[in-house]
Amino acid sequence: WFGRHHLPTMVKGAQKAKAAAQAAKKGIHTRAARAPRTSVHFHLPKTLALARKPKYQRKSTAKRPSMDKYSIVRYPLTTESAMKMIEDSNTLVFIVELRANKHQIKKAVKELYEIDCAKINTLIRPDGLKKAYVKLSQDHDALDVANKIGII
């Protein structure tokens, strides 16, 4: 009745029955002990963040800086009071970019006119423009520089 070809299936069946008996006795819904939470805040787990690999460039060229020396210093002022400052206190007066600070103004004036500044005072006029009083160092004469840039 039981040939050789039925013997391996009987052994497998016995193993299955043994496993089922163990599962019935122990239960299949056992869970490993969870680690106790030490913080009251829930933080999302860190997942894999891949680097971007764009198929094409979004901009064809790099953005040029908007505050270069030519856009910082707009133009020199040639009013009577500005001329008096040039003659009396060795100071040039410029209208400058509203967002420029004193360090940027000093650097731009040095690059544009090859002069050294001793001090810079700024104010914002009622019409919204920024005015810069550029006091030159002792070794530069404001009158000569004004002649060179053509405001006198």
Backbone as ProteinMPNN parsed JSONL, in Angstrom:
{"seq_chain_A": "WFGRHHLPTMVKGAQKAKAAAQAAKKGIHTRAARAPRTSVHFHLPKTLALARKPKYQRKSTAKRPSMDKYSIVRYPLTTESAMKMIEDSNTLVFIVELRANKHQIKKAVKELYEIDCAKINTLIRPDGLKKAYVKLSQDHDALDVANKIGII", "coords_chain_A": {"N_chain_A": [[0.816, -1.182, 0.0], [1.808, 1.437, 0.936], [4.103, 2.804, -0.979], [7.471, 3.381, -2.148], [7.468, 5.958, -3.124], [5.677, 7.438, -1.549], [6.752, 7.869, 0.93], [8.529, 10.25, 1.479], [6.619, 12.347, 1.538], [5.092, 11.712, 3.753], [6.869, 12.143, 5.826], [7.282, 14.894, 5.557], [4.698, 15.767, 6.094], [4.465, 15.03, 8.789], [6.328, 16.728, 9.934], [5.117, 19.214, 9.386], [2.795, 18.931, 10.892], [3.87, 18.851, 13.464], [4.99, 21.441, 13.647], [2.631, 22.92, 13.492], [1.377, 22.132, 15.851], [3.118, 23.189, 17.755], [2.795, 25.939, 17.182], [0.139, 26.248, 17.858], [0.21, 25.777, 20.582], [2.03, 27.731, 21.523], [1.243, 30.08, 20.267], [0.821, 32.291, 17.519], [1.038, 34.971, 17.396], [3.19, 36.379, 18.633], [5.2, 38.986, 19.995], [8.103, 40.992, 19.747], [9.742, 42.615, 22.469], [9.178, 46.062, 22.824], [11.29, 48.916, 22.668], [11.452, 51.227, 25.361], [9.95, 54.502, 25.154], [11.788, 57.464, 25.321], [11.444, 60.119, 24.963], [9.029, 62.74, 24.709], [8.418, 63.804, 22.318], [7.694, 63.222, 18.9], [9.723, 62.197, 16.327], [10.115, 62.162, 12.883], [11.399, 59.416, 11.074], [14.689, 59.451, 9.647], [14.961, 59.415, 6.258], [16.152, 58.133, 3.094], [17.836, 60.574, 1.325], [18.292, 61.549, -1.749], [20.808, 62.987, -3.908], [20.326, 65.755, -6.121], [19.781, 65.208, -9.575], [19.705, 66.825, -12.189], [18.108, 66.867, -15.392], [18.591, 68.842, -17.216], [20.114, 72.138, -17.334], [18.715, 74.694, -15.33], [19.193, 77.392, -15.524], [20.8, 79.225, -18.053], [23.103, 80.746, -17.84], [25.28, 81.849, -15.185], [24.095, 83.897, -12.491], [24.759, 87.312, -12.563], [26.498, 89.502, -10.308], [24.486, 91.964, -8.743], [25.274, 94.234, -7.5], [27.689, 95.828, -8.444], [30.709, 97.832, -8.867], [29.977, 99.867, -10.604], [27.23, 100.089, -10.375], [26.91, 100.751, -7.75], [28.051, 103.348, -7.193], [26.332, 105.969, -8.379], [26.246, 108.679, -9.527], [28.224, 111.723, -9.394], [27.516, 114.518, -7.255], [26.792, 117.877, -8.204], [26.084, 120.237, -7.002], [25.916, 123.56, -5.499], [26.515, 123.443, -2.757], [27.826, 121.0, -2.685], [30.083, 121.602, -4.206], [31.263, 123.435, -2.527], [31.949, 121.752, -0.427], [33.904, 120.23, -1.684], [35.945, 122.126, -2.062], [36.411, 123.202, 0.532], [36.462, 121.108, 2.539], [37.775, 118.886, 1.496], [36.19, 116.86, 0.36], [34.209, 114.653, -1.547], [30.989, 114.397, -3.099], [28.531, 112.004, -3.647], [25.767, 110.434, -5.347], [24.45, 107.394, -4.424], [23.808, 103.823, -4.633], [20.905, 102.708, -2.979], [20.897, 100.416, -1.369], [23.544, 99.981, -0.774], [26.262, 99.721, 1.525], [28.562, 101.515, 3.759], [31.119, 100.351, 3.579], [31.022, 99.064, 1.083], [30.638, 101.28, -0.581], [33.009, 102.686, -0.151], [34.889, 100.872, -1.197], [34.054, 100.77, -3.888], [34.433, 103.447, -4.748], [37.175, 103.647, -4.433], [38.055, 101.78, -6.362], [36.97, 102.86, -8.734], [37.964, 105.513, -8.988], [40.583, 105.506, -8.142], [41.388, 106.474, -5.556], [42.012, 107.127, -2.058], [39.879, 106.787, 0.693], [39.207, 108.601, 3.615], [37.043, 108.689, 5.279], [33.521, 107.992, 5.326], [30.376, 109.419, 5.091], [26.898, 108.873, 5.179], [23.568, 109.563, 3.99], [20.009, 109.399, 3.681], [18.125, 110.963, 1.349], [15.169, 113.108, 1.314], [13.832, 112.561, -1.079], [14.337, 109.91, -1.449], [16.773, 109.002, -2.407], [20.147, 107.902, -1.837], [22.772, 109.666, -0.378], [26.259, 110.108, -0.412], [28.937, 111.265, 1.447], [32.169, 111.526, 0.721], [35.051, 111.645, 2.286], [38.288, 112.488, 1.506], [41.59, 111.064, 1.871], [44.611, 112.547, 3.298], [46.633, 112.579, 1.363], [45.383, 112.882, -1.086], [43.771, 115.206, -3.252], [40.664, 116.695, -3.333], [39.806, 118.54, -5.199], [41.485, 118.124, -7.426], [40.734, 115.472, -8.074], [38.032, 115.892, -8.669], [38.284, 117.498, -10.939], [39.469, 115.606, -12.609], [37.442, 113.675, -12.924], [35.595, 115.235, -14.106], [33.642, 116.991, -12.992], [33.94, 119.57, -12.408]], "CA_chain_A": [[0.0, 0.0, 0.0], [2.715, 2.572, 0.933], [5.288, 2.551, -1.772], [8.602, 4.262, -1.841], [7.213, 7.343, -3.52], [4.845, 8.099, -0.549], [7.503, 8.025, 2.178], [8.945, 11.628, 1.784], [5.471, 13.19, 1.833], [4.657, 11.412, 5.122], [7.819, 12.823, 6.72], [6.958, 16.321, 5.474], [3.416, 15.955, 6.78], [4.717, 14.937, 10.225], [7.004, 17.97, 10.321], [4.102, 20.257, 9.352], [1.901, 18.723, 12.028], [4.628, 19.218, 14.666], [5.069, 22.892, 13.638], [1.288, 23.428, 13.775], [1.128, 21.896, 17.272], [3.901, 24.189, 18.494], [2.161, 27.23, 16.964], [-1.117, 26.253, 18.617], [0.535, 25.846, 22.005], [2.738, 28.969, 21.826], [0.558, 31.212, 19.647], [1.634, 32.823, 16.417], [1.086, 36.436, 17.476], [4.145, 36.841, 19.648], [5.821, 40.239, 19.563], [9.327, 41.317, 20.472], [9.553, 43.735, 23.4], [9.497, 47.348, 22.209], [12.126, 49.759, 23.529], [10.628, 52.292, 25.95], [10.168, 55.844, 24.596], [12.441, 58.325, 26.307], [11.106, 61.501, 24.637], [7.605, 62.93, 24.438], [8.287, 64.309, 20.953], [7.841, 62.231, 17.84], [10.541, 62.641, 15.205], [10.028, 61.288, 11.714], [12.695, 58.775, 10.813], [15.466, 60.002, 8.529], [14.916, 58.525, 5.103], [17.209, 58.365, 2.109], [17.707, 61.808, 0.558], [19.208, 61.46, -2.89], [21.26, 64.24, -4.491], [19.596, 66.077, -7.347], [20.456, 64.912, -10.838], [18.823, 67.438, -13.187], [18.287, 66.452, -16.784], [19.115, 69.999, -17.944], [20.334, 73.299, -16.474], [17.559, 75.574, -15.264], [19.642, 78.698, -15.978], [21.848, 79.026, -19.046], [24.326, 81.373, -17.349], [25.244, 82.183, -13.764], [23.58, 85.233, -12.226], [25.815, 88.295, -12.309], [26.211, 90.285, -9.099], [23.745, 93.179, -9.079], [25.902, 95.391, -6.857], [29.097, 96.014, -8.8], [31.164, 99.198, -8.578], [29.287, 100.82, -11.46], [25.86, 100.304, -9.905], [26.94, 101.32, -6.389], [28.21, 104.8, -7.342], [25.494, 106.363, -9.515], [26.811, 109.88, -10.158], [28.641, 112.738, -8.419], [26.638, 115.691, -7.155], [27.497, 119.098, -8.626], [25.379, 121.4, -6.457], [26.803, 124.568, -4.885], [26.977, 122.954, -1.457], [28.799, 119.941, -2.963], [31.311, 122.258, -4.643], [31.861, 124.03, -1.322], [32.555, 120.625, 0.31], [35.124, 119.854, -2.403], [36.967, 123.146, -1.829], [36.696, 123.467, 1.943], [36.737, 119.976, 3.444], [38.408, 117.766, 0.771], [35.151, 115.831, 0.355], [33.387, 114.503, -2.751], [29.613, 114.002, -2.777], [27.982, 111.119, -4.678], [24.505, 109.719, -5.153], [24.83, 105.985, -4.476], [22.753, 102.807, -4.536], [20.258, 102.753, -1.658], [21.219, 99.215, -0.576], [24.994, 99.887, -0.532], [26.721, 100.217, 2.827], [29.745, 102.375, 3.675], [32.269, 99.564, 3.114], [30.878, 98.862, -0.363], [30.842, 102.58, -1.234], [34.441, 102.979, -0.067], [35.581, 99.996, -2.145], [33.687, 101.17, -5.247], [35.087, 104.728, -5.051], [38.616, 103.356, -4.561], [38.266, 101.098, -7.647], [36.601, 103.706, -9.867], [38.717, 106.759, -9.12], [41.938, 105.305, -7.604], [41.62, 107.388, -4.433], [41.807, 106.547, -0.734], [38.89, 107.511, 1.483], [39.459, 108.626, 5.049], [35.789, 108.512, 6.006], [32.333, 108.129, 4.489], [29.105, 109.66, 5.77], [25.78, 108.674, 4.257], [22.219, 109.922, 4.433], [18.972, 109.149, 2.682], [17.439, 112.231, 1.103], [13.696, 112.976, 1.34], [13.32, 111.975, -2.333], [14.584, 108.467, -1.438], [18.103, 108.656, -2.899], [21.188, 107.907, -0.807], [23.886, 110.567, -0.666], [27.465, 109.722, 0.325], [30.01, 112.253, 1.555], [33.418, 110.765, 0.724], [36.189, 112.484, 2.698], [39.506, 111.883, 0.98], [42.75, 111.088, 2.769], [45.443, 113.75, 3.165], [47.49, 112.548, 0.164], [44.579, 113.133, -2.289], [43.079, 116.485, -3.24], [39.331, 116.527, -3.913], [39.703, 119.418, -6.368], [42.13, 117.418, -8.548], [39.9, 114.314, -8.433], [36.813, 116.435, -9.295], [38.689, 117.868, -12.299], [39.736, 114.39, -13.373], [36.172, 113.014, -13.315], [34.859, 116.178, -14.95], [32.474, 117.645, -12.375], [34.237, 121.02, -12.287]], "C_chain_A": [[0.865, 1.253, 0.0], [3.965, 2.207, 0.172], [6.396, 3.524, -1.379], [8.296, 5.737, -2.148], [6.317, 8.073, -2.511], [5.61, 8.419, 0.726], [7.932, 9.479, 2.45], [7.764, 12.532, 2.131], [4.963, 12.943, 3.244], [5.566, 12.123, 6.118], [7.529, 14.321, 6.739], [5.673, 16.623, 6.225], [3.599, 15.941, 8.286], [5.394, 16.194, 10.733], [6.005, 19.133, 10.371], [3.182, 20.156, 10.557], [2.578, 19.149, 13.329], [4.707, 20.749, 14.783], [3.72, 23.508, 13.994], [0.957, 23.253, 15.254], [1.876, 22.907, 18.121], [3.246, 25.568, 18.385], [0.881, 27.338, 17.776], [-0.835, 26.408, 20.106], [1.101, 27.221, 22.379], [1.949, 30.2, 21.354], [1.452, 31.819, 18.585], [1.77, 34.339, 16.489], [1.986, 36.892, 18.609], [4.861, 38.066, 19.104], [7.075, 40.466, 20.397], [9.056, 42.523, 21.361], [10.004, 45.028, 22.731], [10.315, 48.179, 23.192], [11.266, 50.879, 24.101], [10.966, 53.641, 25.335], [10.744, 56.74, 25.673], [12.116, 59.797, 26.063], [9.609, 61.596, 24.371], [7.361, 63.417, 23.019], [8.501, 63.193, 19.952], [8.641, 62.842, 16.704], [10.393, 61.646, 14.066], [11.384, 60.643, 11.472], [13.375, 59.405, 9.603], [15.45, 58.982, 7.394], [15.999, 58.925, 4.112], [16.92, 59.633, 1.314], [18.752, 61.779, -0.551], [19.59, 62.842, -3.382], [20.508, 64.487, -5.787], [20.441, 65.758, -8.576], [19.605, 65.497, -11.964], [19.16, 66.965, -14.597], [18.867, 67.596, -17.622], [19.284, 71.147, -16.957], [19.097, 74.181, -16.486], [17.931, 76.997, -15.704], [20.812, 78.494, -16.934], [23.176, 79.627, -18.588], [24.164, 81.685, -15.869], [24.779, 83.622, -13.594], [24.734, 86.176, -11.888], [25.481, 89.081, -11.056], [25.554, 91.618, -9.459], [24.4, 94.421, -8.495], [27.385, 95.439, -7.215], [29.451, 97.488, -8.618], [30.43, 100.242, -9.414], [27.855, 101.079, -11.002], [25.821, 100.878, -8.497], [27.047, 102.84, -6.463], [27.432, 105.215, -8.587], [26.109, 107.556, -10.256], [27.265, 110.853, -9.076], [27.652, 113.908, -8.415], [27.436, 116.95, -7.484], [26.776, 120.345, -8.13], [26.393, 122.36, -5.827], [27.37, 124.065, -3.568], [28.007, 121.834, -1.647], [30.129, 120.526, -3.402], [32.042, 122.885, -3.455], [32.547, 122.949, -0.492], [33.878, 120.223, -0.35], [36.251, 120.83, -2.056], [37.389, 123.227, -0.36], [37.146, 122.239, 2.727], [37.264, 118.733, 2.731], [37.47, 116.557, 0.675], [34.402, 115.842, -0.965], [32.005, 114.007, -2.337], [29.056, 113.209, -3.95], [26.56, 110.704, -4.319], [24.834, 108.25, -5.381], [23.594, 105.092, -4.386], [22.214, 102.759, -3.102], [20.668, 101.587, -0.765], [22.701, 99.099, -0.22], [25.336, 100.412, 0.854], [28.041, 100.974, 2.653], [30.977, 101.628, 3.17], [32.217, 99.365, 1.601], [31.128, 100.155, -1.125], [32.328, 102.92, -1.271], [35.222, 102.167, -1.095], [35.315, 100.427, -3.588], [34.382, 102.466, -5.653], [36.583, 104.514, -5.263], [38.904, 102.719, -5.929], [38.01, 102.031, -8.829], [37.565, 104.875, -10.071], [40.148, 106.688, -8.598], [42.278, 106.316, -6.515], [41.372, 106.651, -3.126], [40.853, 107.425, 0.052], [39.289, 107.461, 2.954], [38.19, 108.251, 5.805], [34.629, 108.662, 5.033], [31.126, 108.355, 5.389], [27.992, 109.481, 4.756], [24.495, 109.205, 4.878], [21.256, 109.582, 3.314], [18.154, 110.425, 2.558], [15.926, 112.027, 1.147], [13.116, 112.398, 0.046], [13.673, 110.501, -2.469], [15.942, 108.051, -1.968], [19.106, 108.701, -1.752], [22.347, 108.784, -1.269], [25.071, 110.142, 0.191], [28.479, 110.861, 0.269], [31.308, 111.477, 1.72], [34.559, 111.706, 1.051], [37.466, 111.785, 2.265], [40.633, 111.972, 2.004], [43.636, 112.28, 2.423], [46.244, 113.774, 1.86], [46.709, 112.723, -1.142], [43.865, 114.467, -2.136], [41.758, 116.335, -3.976], [39.166, 117.377, -5.165], [40.312, 118.759, -7.605], [41.269, 116.239, -9.022], [38.639, 114.787, -9.143], [37.107, 116.885, -10.723], [38.869, 116.652, -13.184], [38.439, 113.702, -13.818], [35.242, 113.962, -14.054], [33.642, 116.792, -14.312], [32.739, 119.13, -12.114], [34.608, 121.54, -13.659]], "O_chain_A": [[0.678, 2.093, -0.881], [4.779, 1.402, 0.625], [6.285, 4.335, -0.459], [8.818, 6.638, -1.493], [6.209, 9.294, -2.625], [5.117, 9.2, 1.54], [7.726, 9.939, 3.573], [7.919, 13.422, 2.968], [4.451, 13.865, 3.879], [5.099, 12.644, 7.131], [7.53, 14.947, 7.799], [5.58, 17.636, 6.918], [2.978, 16.731, 8.995], [5.086, 16.678, 11.822], [6.046, 19.944, 11.296], [2.83, 21.164, 11.17], [1.938, 19.741, 14.198], [4.519, 21.3, 15.867], [3.664, 24.505, 14.714], [0.327, 24.125, 15.853], [1.334, 23.425, 19.097], [3.151, 26.289, 19.378], [0.572, 28.399, 18.319], [-1.571, 27.101, 20.81], [0.723, 27.806, 23.394], [1.998, 31.249, 21.997], [2.674, 31.858, 18.725], [2.535, 34.929, 15.727], [1.584, 37.701, 19.445], [5.1, 38.175, 17.902], [7.107, 40.172, 21.592], [8.22, 43.362, 21.027], [11.083, 45.084, 22.141], [10.067, 48.153, 24.397], [10.428, 51.43, 23.387], [12.127, 53.91, 25.025], [10.249, 56.771, 26.8], [12.478, 60.644, 26.879], [8.996, 60.653, 23.871], [6.218, 63.442, 22.562], [9.366, 62.334, 20.125], [8.273, 63.892, 16.176], [10.529, 60.438, 14.261], [12.416, 61.289, 11.656], [12.715, 59.835, 8.657], [15.873, 57.837, 7.558], [16.674, 59.94, 4.285], [15.863, 59.747, 0.693], [19.945, 61.962, -0.307], [18.792, 63.775, -3.29], [20.102, 63.546, -6.469], [21.646, 66.005, -8.608], [18.866, 64.766, -12.625], [20.313, 66.705, -14.94], [19.551, 67.356, -18.617], [18.684, 71.146, -15.882], [18.495, 74.393, -17.539], [17.076, 77.729, -16.202], [21.707, 77.692, -16.668], [24.243, 79.097, -18.899], [23.046, 81.774, -15.362], [25.037, 84.469, -14.45], [25.572, 85.874, -11.039], [24.307, 89.307, -10.763], [26.007, 92.315, -10.367], [24.123, 95.536, -8.935], [28.237, 95.126, -6.384], [28.596, 98.297, -8.258], [30.277, 101.383, -8.979], [27.323, 102.168, -11.217], [24.803, 101.436, -8.088], [26.234, 103.549, -5.869], [27.807, 104.869, -9.707], [26.447, 107.468, -11.436], [26.75, 110.818, -7.958], [27.042, 114.235, -9.433], [28.598, 117.081, -7.1], [26.848, 121.396, -8.766], [27.563, 122.022, -5.647], [28.557, 124.236, -3.288], [28.952, 121.724, -0.866], [31.186, 120.02, -3.026], [33.271, 122.868, -3.385], [33.607, 123.191, 0.085], [34.852, 119.913, 0.336], [37.377, 120.413, -1.788], [38.577, 123.31, -0.051], [38.105, 122.313, 3.496], [37.213, 117.638, 3.291], [37.875, 115.411, 0.873], [34.005, 116.9, -1.453], [31.865, 113.287, -1.349], [29.094, 113.661, -5.095], [26.196, 110.633, -3.145], [25.423, 107.891, -6.401], [22.489, 105.554, -4.102], [22.981, 102.769, -2.139], [20.775, 101.741, 0.451], [23.082, 98.218, 0.55], [24.781, 101.412, 1.307], [28.573, 101.064, 1.546], [31.784, 102.186, 2.427], [33.234, 99.481, 0.917], [31.75, 100.143, -2.187], [32.845, 103.381, -2.288], [36.1, 102.693, -1.779], [36.229, 100.45, -4.414], [34.869, 102.579, -6.778], [37.186, 105.115, -6.151], [39.884, 103.077, -6.582], [38.747, 102.0, -9.814], [37.936, 105.185, -11.203], [40.857, 107.694, -8.607], [43.337, 106.942, -6.552], [40.622, 105.676, -3.083], [40.992, 108.648, 0.078], [39.663, 106.409, 3.471], [38.246, 107.582, 6.837], [34.737, 109.373, 4.034], [30.879, 107.593, 6.324], [28.125, 109.89, 3.602], [24.349, 109.287, 6.098], [21.641, 109.488, 2.148], [17.567, 110.903, 3.529], [15.451, 110.897, 1.03], [12.035, 111.811, 0.063], [13.353, 109.887, -3.487], [16.25, 106.859, -1.981], [18.926, 109.461, -0.801], [22.834, 108.662, -2.393], [24.914, 109.849, 1.376], [28.83, 111.353, -0.803], [31.523, 110.839, 2.75], [34.993, 112.481, 0.198], [37.698, 110.627, 2.613], [40.632, 112.835, 2.881], [43.446, 112.936, 1.4], [46.508, 114.843, 1.31], [47.316, 112.712, -2.213], [43.411, 114.824, -1.049], [41.736, 115.892, -5.124], [38.462, 116.981, -6.094], [39.742, 118.819, -8.695], [41.097, 116.035, -10.224], [38.211, 114.165, -10.114], [36.288, 116.685, -11.619], [38.481, 116.653, -14.352], [38.344, 113.21, -14.943], [34.211, 113.538, -14.575], [32.678, 117.096, -15.015], [31.856, 119.853, -11.652], [34.898, 122.726, -13.812]]}, "name": "protein", "num_of_chains": 1, "seq": "WFGRHHLPTMVKGAQKAKAAAQAAKKGIHTRAARAPRTSVHFHLPKTLALARKPKYQRKSTAKRPSMDKYSIVRYPLTTESAMKMIEDSNTLVFIVELRANKHQIKKAVKELYEIDCAKINTLIRPDGLKKAYVKLSQDHDALDVANKIGII"}
